[in-house]
Each structure stands twice: as C-alpha cells, then as structure tokens.
PDB file of C-alpha atoms in Angstrom:
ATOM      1  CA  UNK W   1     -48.877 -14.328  18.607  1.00 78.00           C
ATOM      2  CA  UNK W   2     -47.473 -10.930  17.929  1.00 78.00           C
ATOM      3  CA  UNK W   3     -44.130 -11.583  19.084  1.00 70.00           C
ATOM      4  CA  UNK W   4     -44.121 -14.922  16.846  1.00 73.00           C
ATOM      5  CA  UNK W   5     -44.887 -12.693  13.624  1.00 71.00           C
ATOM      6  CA  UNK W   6     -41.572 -10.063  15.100  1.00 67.00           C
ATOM      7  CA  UNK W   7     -39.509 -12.858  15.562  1.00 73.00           C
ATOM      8  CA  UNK W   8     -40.873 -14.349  12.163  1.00 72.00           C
ATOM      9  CA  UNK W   9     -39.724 -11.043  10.228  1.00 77.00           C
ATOM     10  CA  UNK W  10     -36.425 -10.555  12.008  1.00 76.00           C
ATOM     11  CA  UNK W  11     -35.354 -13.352  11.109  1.00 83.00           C
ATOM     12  CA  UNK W  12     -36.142 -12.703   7.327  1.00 88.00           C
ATOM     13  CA  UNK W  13     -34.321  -9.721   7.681  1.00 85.00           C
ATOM     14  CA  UNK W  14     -30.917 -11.567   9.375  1.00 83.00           C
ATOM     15  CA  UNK W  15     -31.213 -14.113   6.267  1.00 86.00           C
ATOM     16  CA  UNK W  16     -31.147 -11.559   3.669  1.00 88.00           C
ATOM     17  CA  UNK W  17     -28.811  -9.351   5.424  1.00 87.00           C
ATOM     18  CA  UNK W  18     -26.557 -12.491   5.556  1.00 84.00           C
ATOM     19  CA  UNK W  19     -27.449 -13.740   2.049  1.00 84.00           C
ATOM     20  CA  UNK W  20     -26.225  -9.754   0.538  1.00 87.00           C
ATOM     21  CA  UNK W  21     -23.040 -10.500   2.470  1.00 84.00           C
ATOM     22  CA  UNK W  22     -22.170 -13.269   1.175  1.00 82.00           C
ATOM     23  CA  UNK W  23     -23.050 -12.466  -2.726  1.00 83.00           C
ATOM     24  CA  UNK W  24     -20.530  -9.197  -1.838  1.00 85.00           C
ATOM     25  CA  UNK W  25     -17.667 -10.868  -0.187  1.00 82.00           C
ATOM     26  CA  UNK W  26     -18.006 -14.042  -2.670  1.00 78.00           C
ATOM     27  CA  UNK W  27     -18.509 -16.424   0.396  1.00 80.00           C
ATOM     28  CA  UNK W  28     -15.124 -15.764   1.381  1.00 84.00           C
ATOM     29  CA  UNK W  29     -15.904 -16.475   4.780  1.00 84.00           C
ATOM     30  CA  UNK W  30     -16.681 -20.140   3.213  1.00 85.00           C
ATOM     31  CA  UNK W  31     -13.830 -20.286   1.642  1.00 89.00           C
ATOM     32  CA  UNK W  32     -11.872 -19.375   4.454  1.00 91.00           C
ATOM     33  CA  UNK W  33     -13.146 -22.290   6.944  1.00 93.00           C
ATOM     34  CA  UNK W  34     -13.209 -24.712   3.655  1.00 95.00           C
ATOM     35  CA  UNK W  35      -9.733 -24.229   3.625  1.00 97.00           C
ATOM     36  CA  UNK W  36      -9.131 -24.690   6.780  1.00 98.00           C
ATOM     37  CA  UNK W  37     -11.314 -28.435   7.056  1.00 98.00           C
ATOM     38  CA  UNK W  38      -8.750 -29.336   4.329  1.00 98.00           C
ATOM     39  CA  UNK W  39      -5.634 -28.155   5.910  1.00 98.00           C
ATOM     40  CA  UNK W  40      -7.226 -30.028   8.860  1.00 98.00           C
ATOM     41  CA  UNK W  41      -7.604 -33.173   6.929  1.00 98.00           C
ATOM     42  CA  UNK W  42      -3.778 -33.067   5.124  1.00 97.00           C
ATOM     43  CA  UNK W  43      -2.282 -33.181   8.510  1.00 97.00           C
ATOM     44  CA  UNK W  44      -4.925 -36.104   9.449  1.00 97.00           C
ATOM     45  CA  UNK W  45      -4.101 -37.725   6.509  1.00 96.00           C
ATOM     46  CA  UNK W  46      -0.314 -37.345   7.156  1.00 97.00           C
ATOM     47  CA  UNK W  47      -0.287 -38.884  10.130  1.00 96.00           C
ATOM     48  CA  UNK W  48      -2.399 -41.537   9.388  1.00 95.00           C
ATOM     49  CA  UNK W  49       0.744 -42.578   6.787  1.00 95.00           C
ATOM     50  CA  UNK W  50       3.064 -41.711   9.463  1.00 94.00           C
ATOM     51  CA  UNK W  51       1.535 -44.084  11.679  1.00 93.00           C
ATOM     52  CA  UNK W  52       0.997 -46.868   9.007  1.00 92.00           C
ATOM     53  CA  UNK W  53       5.002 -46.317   8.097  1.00 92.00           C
ATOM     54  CA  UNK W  54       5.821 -46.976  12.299  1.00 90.00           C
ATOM     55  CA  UNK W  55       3.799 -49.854  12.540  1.00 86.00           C
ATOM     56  CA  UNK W  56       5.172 -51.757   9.349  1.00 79.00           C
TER      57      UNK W  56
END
C-alpha cells in the first residue's frame, strides 16, 4: 500500500514538473514534432500526386 501512495505522489510531481516546462518553453517541444507530422505528410501527399501523375 505504501509504495502505491510513493508511486501515486511521484507521479504528481513528474506531471507538474512537466506541465511548468511546457508553460516556460511554450510547448515548443510540440511544436517541434507538429511540424515535423506535417513535413511528414507534404512529402506523403507529394507522392501520392506523383504516383497518380505515373499512372494516368
């Protein structure tokens, strides 16, 4: 039970250590791997219409 109620309260304490982080940096960790899912989808996107182009 007791090391429930540890576990319990570290992890509180990751969350809001996390949570500051993010309100300092503006989520630009977020931003960062946002970006990168859309770079990620212009080049799927891209070569989807390549691909349509070859097989007209």
């Amino acid at each position: 039970m007791t090391v429930a109620i540890l576990w319990s309260r570290d992890d509180t304490k990751v969350s809001r250590r996390r949570d500051r982080h993010a309100d300092r940096t503006g989520e630009a960790e977020l931003e960062e791997y946002n970006a990168q899912l859309a770079k990620l989808a212009e080049r799927d996107r891209r070569a989807a219409e390549r691909e349509a182009q070859r097989s007209r």
